[in-house]
XYZ file of C-alpha atoms in Angstrom:
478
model
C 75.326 86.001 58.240
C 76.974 82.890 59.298
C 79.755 82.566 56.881
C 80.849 83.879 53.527
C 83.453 85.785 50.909
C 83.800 89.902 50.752
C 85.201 91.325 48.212
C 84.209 93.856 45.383
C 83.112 91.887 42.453
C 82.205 88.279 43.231
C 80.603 87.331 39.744
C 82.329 84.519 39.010
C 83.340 83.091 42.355
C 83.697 79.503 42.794
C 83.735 79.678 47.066
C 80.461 79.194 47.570
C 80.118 75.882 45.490
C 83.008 74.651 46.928
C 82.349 75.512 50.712
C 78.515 74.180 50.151
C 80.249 70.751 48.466
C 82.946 70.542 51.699
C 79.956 70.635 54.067
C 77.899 68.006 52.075
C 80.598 65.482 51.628
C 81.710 65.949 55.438
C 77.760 66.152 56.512
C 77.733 69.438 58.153
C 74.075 70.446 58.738
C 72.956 73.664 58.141
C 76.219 75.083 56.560
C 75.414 78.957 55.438
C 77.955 80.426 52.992
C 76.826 83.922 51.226
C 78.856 85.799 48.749
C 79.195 89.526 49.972
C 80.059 92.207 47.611
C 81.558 95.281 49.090
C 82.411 98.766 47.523
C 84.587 100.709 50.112
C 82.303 102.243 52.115
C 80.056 99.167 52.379
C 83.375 97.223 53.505
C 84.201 99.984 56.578
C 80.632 99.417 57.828
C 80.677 95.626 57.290
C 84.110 95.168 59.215
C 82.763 97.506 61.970
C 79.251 95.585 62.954
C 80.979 92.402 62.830
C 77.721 90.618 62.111
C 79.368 87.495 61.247
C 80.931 84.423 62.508
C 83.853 83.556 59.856
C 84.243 85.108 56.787
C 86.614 84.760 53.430
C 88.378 87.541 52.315
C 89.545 88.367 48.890
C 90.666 91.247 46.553
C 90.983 94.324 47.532
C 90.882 93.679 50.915
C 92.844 91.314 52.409
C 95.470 93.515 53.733
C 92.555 96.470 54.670
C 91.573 94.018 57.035
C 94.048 93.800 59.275
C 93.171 97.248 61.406
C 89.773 95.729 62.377
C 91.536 92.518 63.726
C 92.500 91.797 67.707
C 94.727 88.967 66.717
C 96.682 87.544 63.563
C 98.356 83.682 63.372
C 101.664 83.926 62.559
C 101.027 83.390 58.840
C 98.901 86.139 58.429
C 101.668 88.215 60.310
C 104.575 87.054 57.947
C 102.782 87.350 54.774
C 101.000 90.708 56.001
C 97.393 89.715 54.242
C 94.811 87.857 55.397
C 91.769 85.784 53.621
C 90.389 84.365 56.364
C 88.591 85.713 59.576
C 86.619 83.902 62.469
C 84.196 85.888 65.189
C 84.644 84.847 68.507
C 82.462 86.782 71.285
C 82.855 90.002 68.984
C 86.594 89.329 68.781
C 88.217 88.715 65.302
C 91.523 86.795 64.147
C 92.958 86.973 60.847
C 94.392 83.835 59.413
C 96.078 82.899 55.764
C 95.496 79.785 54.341
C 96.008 80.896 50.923
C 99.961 79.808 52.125
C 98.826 76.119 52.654
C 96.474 76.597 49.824
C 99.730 77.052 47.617
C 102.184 74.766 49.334
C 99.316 72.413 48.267
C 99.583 72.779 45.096
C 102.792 72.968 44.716
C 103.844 69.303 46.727
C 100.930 67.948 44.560
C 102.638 68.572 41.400
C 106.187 68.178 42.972
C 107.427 71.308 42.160
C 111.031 71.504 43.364
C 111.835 74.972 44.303
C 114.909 74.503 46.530
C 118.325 76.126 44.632
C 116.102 77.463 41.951
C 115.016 81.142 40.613
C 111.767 81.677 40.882
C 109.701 84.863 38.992
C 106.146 86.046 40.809
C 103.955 88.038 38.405
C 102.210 90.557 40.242
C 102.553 92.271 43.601
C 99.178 91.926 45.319
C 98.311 90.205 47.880
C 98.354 86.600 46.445
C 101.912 87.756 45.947
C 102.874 87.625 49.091
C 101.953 84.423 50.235
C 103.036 82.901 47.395
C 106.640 84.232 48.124
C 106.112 82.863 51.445
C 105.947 79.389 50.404
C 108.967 80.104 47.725
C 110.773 80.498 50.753
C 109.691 77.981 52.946
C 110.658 75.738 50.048
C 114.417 77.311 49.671
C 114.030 78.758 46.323
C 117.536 80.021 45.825
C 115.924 83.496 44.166
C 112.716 85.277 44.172
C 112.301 87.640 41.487
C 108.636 89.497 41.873
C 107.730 91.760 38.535
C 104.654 94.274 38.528
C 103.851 96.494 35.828
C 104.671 99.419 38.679
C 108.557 98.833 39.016
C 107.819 99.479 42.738
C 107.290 97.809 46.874
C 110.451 95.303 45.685
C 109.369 94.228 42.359
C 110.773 94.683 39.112
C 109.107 95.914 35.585
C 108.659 93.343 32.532
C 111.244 95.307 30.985
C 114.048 94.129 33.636
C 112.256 90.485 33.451
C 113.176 90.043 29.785
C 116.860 91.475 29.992
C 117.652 89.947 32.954
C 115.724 86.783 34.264
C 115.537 84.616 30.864
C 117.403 81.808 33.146
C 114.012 81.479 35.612
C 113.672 77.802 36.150
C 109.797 78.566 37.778
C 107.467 81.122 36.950
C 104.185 81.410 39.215
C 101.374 84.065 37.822
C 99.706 85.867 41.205
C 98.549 88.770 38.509
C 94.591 89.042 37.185
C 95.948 88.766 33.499
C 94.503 85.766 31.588
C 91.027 85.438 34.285
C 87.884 85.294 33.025
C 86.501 86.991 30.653
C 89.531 88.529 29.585
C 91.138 85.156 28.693
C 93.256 86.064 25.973
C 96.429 87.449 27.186
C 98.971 85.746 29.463
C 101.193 88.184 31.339
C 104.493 86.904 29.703
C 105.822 84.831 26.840
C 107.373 81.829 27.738
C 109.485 81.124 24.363
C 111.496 83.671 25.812
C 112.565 81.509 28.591
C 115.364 78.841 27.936
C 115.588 77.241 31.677
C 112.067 77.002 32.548
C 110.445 73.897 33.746
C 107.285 74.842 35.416
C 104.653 77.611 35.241
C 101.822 78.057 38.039
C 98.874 80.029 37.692
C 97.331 80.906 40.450
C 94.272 82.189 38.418
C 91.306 79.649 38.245
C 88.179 80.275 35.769
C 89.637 78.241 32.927
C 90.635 74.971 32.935
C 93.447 76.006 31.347
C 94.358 80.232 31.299
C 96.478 81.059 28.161
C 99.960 80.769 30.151
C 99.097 77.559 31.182
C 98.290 76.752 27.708
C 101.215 78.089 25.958
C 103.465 76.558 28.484
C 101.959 73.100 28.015
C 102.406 73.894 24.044
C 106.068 74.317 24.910
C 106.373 70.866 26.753
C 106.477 72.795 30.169
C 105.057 71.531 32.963
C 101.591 74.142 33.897
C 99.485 73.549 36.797
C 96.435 76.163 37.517
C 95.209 77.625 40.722
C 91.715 75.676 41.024
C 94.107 73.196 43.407
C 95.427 75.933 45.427
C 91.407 77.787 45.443
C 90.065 74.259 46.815
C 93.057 73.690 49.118
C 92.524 76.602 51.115
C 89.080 76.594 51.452
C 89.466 73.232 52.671
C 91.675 75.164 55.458
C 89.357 77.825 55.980
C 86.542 75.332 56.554
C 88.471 73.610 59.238
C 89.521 76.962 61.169
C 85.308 77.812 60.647
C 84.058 74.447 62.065
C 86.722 74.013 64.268
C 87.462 70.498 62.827
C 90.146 68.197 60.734
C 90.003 65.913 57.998
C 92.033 64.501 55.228
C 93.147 66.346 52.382
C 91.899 63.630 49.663
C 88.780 66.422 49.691
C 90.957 68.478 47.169
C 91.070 66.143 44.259
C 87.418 64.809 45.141
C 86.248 68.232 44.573
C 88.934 69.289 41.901
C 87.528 65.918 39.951
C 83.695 67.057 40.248
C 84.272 70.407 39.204
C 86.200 69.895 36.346
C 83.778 67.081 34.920
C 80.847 70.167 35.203
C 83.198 72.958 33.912
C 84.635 70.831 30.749
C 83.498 71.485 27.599
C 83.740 68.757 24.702
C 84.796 70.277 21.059
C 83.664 68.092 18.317
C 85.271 68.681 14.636
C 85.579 66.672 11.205
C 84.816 67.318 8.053
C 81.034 68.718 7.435
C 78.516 65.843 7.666
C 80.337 63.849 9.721
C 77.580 63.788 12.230
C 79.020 66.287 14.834
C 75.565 67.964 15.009
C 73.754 64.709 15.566
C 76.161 63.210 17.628
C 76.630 66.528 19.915
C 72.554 66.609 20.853
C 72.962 63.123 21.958
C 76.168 64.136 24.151
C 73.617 66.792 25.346
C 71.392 63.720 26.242
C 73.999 61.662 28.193
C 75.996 64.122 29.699
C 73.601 66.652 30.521
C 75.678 69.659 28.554
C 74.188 72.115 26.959
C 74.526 71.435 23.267
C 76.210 74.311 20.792
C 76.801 74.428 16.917
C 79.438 77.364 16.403
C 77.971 77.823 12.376
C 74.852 78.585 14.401
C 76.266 81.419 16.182
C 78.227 82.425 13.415
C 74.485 82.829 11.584
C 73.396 84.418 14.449
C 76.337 87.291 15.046
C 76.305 87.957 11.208
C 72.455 88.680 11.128
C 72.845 86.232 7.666
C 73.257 82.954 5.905
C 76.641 81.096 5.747
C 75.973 81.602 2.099
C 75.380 84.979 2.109
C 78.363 85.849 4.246
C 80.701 83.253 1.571
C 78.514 86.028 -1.449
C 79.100 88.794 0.750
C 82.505 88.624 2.111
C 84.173 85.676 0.713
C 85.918 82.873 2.858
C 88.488 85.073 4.450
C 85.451 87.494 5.573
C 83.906 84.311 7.133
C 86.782 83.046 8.524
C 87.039 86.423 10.679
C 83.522 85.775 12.236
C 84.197 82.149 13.189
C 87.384 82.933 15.311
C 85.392 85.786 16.741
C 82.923 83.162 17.412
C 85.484 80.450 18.504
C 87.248 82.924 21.626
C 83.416 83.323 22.730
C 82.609 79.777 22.800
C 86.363 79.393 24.515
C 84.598 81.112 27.603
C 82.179 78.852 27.746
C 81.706 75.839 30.650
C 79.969 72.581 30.440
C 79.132 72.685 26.645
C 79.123 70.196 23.750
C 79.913 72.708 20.899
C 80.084 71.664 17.256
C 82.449 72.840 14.973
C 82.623 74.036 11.287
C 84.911 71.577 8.970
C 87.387 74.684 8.414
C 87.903 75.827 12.245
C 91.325 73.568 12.394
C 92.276 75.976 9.311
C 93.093 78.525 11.888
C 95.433 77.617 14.930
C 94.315 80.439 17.037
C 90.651 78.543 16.566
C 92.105 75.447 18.121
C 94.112 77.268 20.320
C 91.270 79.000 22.272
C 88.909 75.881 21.697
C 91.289 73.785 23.836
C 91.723 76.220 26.406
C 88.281 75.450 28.174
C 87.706 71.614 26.350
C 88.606 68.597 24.782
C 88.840 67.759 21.277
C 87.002 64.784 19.273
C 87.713 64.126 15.818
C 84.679 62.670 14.455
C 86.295 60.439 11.521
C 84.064 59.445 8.619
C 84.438 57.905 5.164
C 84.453 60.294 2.447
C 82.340 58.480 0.574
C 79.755 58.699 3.358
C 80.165 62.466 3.435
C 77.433 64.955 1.888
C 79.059 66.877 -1.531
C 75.827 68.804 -2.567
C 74.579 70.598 1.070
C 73.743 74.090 -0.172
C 74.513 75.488 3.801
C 78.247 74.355 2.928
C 79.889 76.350 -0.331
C 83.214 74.634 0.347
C 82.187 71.217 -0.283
C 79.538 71.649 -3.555
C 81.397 68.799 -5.331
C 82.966 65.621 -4.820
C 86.115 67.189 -6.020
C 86.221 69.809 -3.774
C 85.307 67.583 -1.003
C 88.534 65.173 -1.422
C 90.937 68.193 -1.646
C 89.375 69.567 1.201
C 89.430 66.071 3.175
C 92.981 65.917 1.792
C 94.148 69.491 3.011
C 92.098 69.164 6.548
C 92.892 65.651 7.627
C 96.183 66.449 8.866
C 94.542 68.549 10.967
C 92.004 66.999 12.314
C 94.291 64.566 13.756
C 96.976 66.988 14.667
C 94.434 68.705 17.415
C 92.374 65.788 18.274
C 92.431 64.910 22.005
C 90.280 61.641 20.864
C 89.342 60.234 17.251
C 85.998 58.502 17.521
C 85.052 56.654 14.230
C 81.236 57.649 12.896
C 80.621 54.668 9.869
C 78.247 52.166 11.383
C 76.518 52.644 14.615
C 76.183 56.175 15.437
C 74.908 55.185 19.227
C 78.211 53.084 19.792
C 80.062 56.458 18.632
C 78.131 58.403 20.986
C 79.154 55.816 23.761
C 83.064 55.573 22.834
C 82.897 59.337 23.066
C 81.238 59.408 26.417
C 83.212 56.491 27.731
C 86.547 58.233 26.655
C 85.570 61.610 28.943
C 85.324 59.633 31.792
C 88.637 57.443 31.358
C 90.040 60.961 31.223
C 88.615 62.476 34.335
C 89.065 59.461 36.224
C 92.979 59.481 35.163
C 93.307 62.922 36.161
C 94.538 63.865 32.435
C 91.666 66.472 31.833
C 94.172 69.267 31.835
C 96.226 67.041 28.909
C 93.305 68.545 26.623
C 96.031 69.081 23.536
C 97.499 65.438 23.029
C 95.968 62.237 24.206
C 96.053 59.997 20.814
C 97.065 62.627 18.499
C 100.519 61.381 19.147
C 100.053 58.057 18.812
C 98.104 58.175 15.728
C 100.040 60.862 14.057
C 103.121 58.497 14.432
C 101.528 55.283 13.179
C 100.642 57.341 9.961
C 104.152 58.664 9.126
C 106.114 55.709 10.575
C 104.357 52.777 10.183
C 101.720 53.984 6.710
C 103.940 55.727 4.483
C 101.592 55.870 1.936
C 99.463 58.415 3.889
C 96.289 58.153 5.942
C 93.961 59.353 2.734
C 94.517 56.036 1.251
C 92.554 54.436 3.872
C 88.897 54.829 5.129
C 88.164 55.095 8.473
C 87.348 51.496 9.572
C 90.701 50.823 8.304
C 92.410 53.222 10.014
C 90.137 52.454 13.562
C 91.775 48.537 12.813
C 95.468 50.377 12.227
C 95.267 51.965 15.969
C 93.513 48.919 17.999
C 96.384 48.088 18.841
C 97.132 51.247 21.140
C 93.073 52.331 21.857
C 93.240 48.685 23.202
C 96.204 49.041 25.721
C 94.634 50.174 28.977
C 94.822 53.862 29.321
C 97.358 53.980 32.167
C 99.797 52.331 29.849
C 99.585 55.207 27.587
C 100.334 57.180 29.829
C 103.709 55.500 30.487
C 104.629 54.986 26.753
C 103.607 59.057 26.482
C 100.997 58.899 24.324
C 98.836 60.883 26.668
């Protein structure tokens, strides 16, 4: 083997996409990069043949390493772990880029440690080069907490009584990674001083920390930065060569445009199932409709389960459904018209996409679809459009307007995703226009947003969808 990552379960890796992309963009020929999975006694015989000429380390051995090395850098040495090893004539040095990999992405986000308290979560070996860089960037205190109150770091319990006045918190802990996305290791309404949260965990585009933190108006930056960055290291020390760091966000860009999903909701027959196959079309994701895998997990009908079970029993299926779909990458997935009834829905929806309203008249919607008991009569549909519109513009990270031309729809939609990528907002998955349009409706349309239909309401917001996108940003409507 020329190159590759040990480690004991590699399923969801992202090294070898990004190593292969570093070597394509920089037009390295012949660039071999194999993921190696290792149980112990595998990784003993591995280390002791040597049969390879650089390698990436990663849990649980980068500090098991270190016997088989004849020579550590002095980051590896002052951090005590090591991810990366080169082979030269049967001789092997350790190195650490995950340091630089951090320090990355930390000046990228300038996040200013210096005079402040900063809490690690978790005590392995990302811990320690994280607390590395902490110092390096005179953090005034470095608080690490482990569930094992051991090796210098603190339980949760201590966290919470004592170290409410953290001004940075970075995650180096497995909690929140894929697939077990729903817990974040702490609770951040319990801290009144911080300002920043960093994740070093990187299968979601956002982990639920992140997500709660940006929900609290706290800036959250995840670890896909800091994965990139140091592979872009580790490539240099393999090829022996330099170049700039502008790599990084190339790559970051490209992978999050092929890992986003796009959530579509509105009312039912809006056109979110029509206009998600021809996203499918354009942007070459796989095309989902959640109601569908509702059907599918309950072996039945909507109708039957409504017969069955009633709303609240289908309600339970379709957030089960919804934290599935959340793992998903590089999907269009259709929504039911009631998923917004449920914030932990949204919440979990938003963790891995972005969020289109698709806004139609109501007197363009269906009332008599038998596959939708909620909406069997034009009564029920207005109180429903009445109860849910709020809603849907309270989570919508766009509001694309479905009464004429569904093709134009399709291509606003499309458009929109790549204004976002290109503006390096996709991690702003929560806001975007919601804000803006949620104030023009209170503040400047008193009479609420009901009263209009949705051409009037697309000619109430020109105004703002027509300022150029890095405007919003200033004005903070992004």
């Amino acid at each position: 083997m020329k190159y590759g990552l040990i480690g004991e379960h590699l399923g969801h890796s992202f090294s070898k996409q990004i190593q292969t992309r570093i070597a394509e963009i920089e037009n390295v020929k012949d660039y071999d990069y194999q993921l190696v999975e290792l149980d112990k006694e595998e990784f003993k015989e591995f280390m002791e043949k040597k049969d390879f000429k650089g390698i990436n380390v990663t849990i649980p051995y980068k500090k098991d390493v270190i016997p088989y090395l004849d020579e550590m850098d002095e980051s590896a040495k002052a951090i005590g772990a090591v991810n990366t090893i080169i082979n030269v004539d049967g001789k092997l040095k350790g190195y650490n880029t995950d340091f630089g990999g951090f320090l990355y992405m930390v000046k990228a986000h300038n996040v200013h440690m210096e005079g402040k308290k900063v809490l690690i979560i978790g005590n392995g070996g990302a811990c320690a080069a994280v607390k590395a860089v902490c110092k390096h960037e005179n953090a005034k205190d470095i608080v690490i907490v482990s569930r094992s109150a051991n090796r210098g770091a603190i339980g949760y319990d201590e966290m919470y009584t004592s170290h409410l006045d953290a001004d940075i918190v970075v995650n180096t802990s497995p909690v929140g990674m894929f697939p077990n996305i729903v817990n974040a290791p702490i609770d951040v309404s319990w801290f009144h001083k911080l300002e920043c949260v960093l994740d070093v965990v990187y299968t979601q585009i956002l982990t639920r920390l992140c997500f709660e933190a940006q929900e609290a108006d706290i800036k959250r930056v995840i670890g896909l930065e800091m994965l990139i960055a140091q592979a872009k290291y580790t490539f240099e020390i393999f090829e022996n060569m330099s170049f700039d760091d502008s790599i990084i966000d190339e790559i970051k860009k490209e992978m999050l445009k092929d890992r986003c999903n796009i959530v579509l909701i509105g009312m039912p027959s809006a056109g979110k199932t029509t206009i998600g196959k021809m996203l499918e079309e354009k942007l070459g994701k796989e095309f989902f409709d959640l109601d569908d895998m509702i059907i599918a997990k309950a072996g039945k009908s909507i109708p039957e389960i409504f017969q069955e079970s009633g709303e609240t029993g289908f309600r339970a299926i379709e957030t089960e459904v919804a934290i599935e779909a959340s793992k998903m990458n590089n999907k269009i997935i259709a929504t039911g018209g009631g998923v917004v009834k449920h914030k932990v829905n949204m919440d979990f929806l938003r963790l891995n996409g972005i969020t289109i309203f698709i806004d139609r008249d109501i007197d363009k919607l269906i009332s008599s679809d038998p596959n939708r008991p909620l909406s069997s009569s034009k009564q029920a549909l207005q109180q429903m459009y009445k109860e849910r519109y709020p809603l849907y513009q309270k989570y919508a990270a766009y509001i694309a307007v479905n009464n004429a031309n569904i093709e134009e729809t399709v291509d606003d939609i499309v458009n929109t995703y790549h204004s976002i990528l290109k503006h390096r907002l996709m991690l702003c998955i929560c806001r975007c226009f919601s804000y803006a349009y949620s104030y023009l409706y209170t503040a400047v349309q008193p009479a609420y947003s009901i009263a209009l239909n949705a051409s009037a309401r697309s000619s109430m917001i020109s105004s703002i969808f027509s300022v150029p996108i890095e405007r919003r940003i200033v004005f903070g409507l992004i």
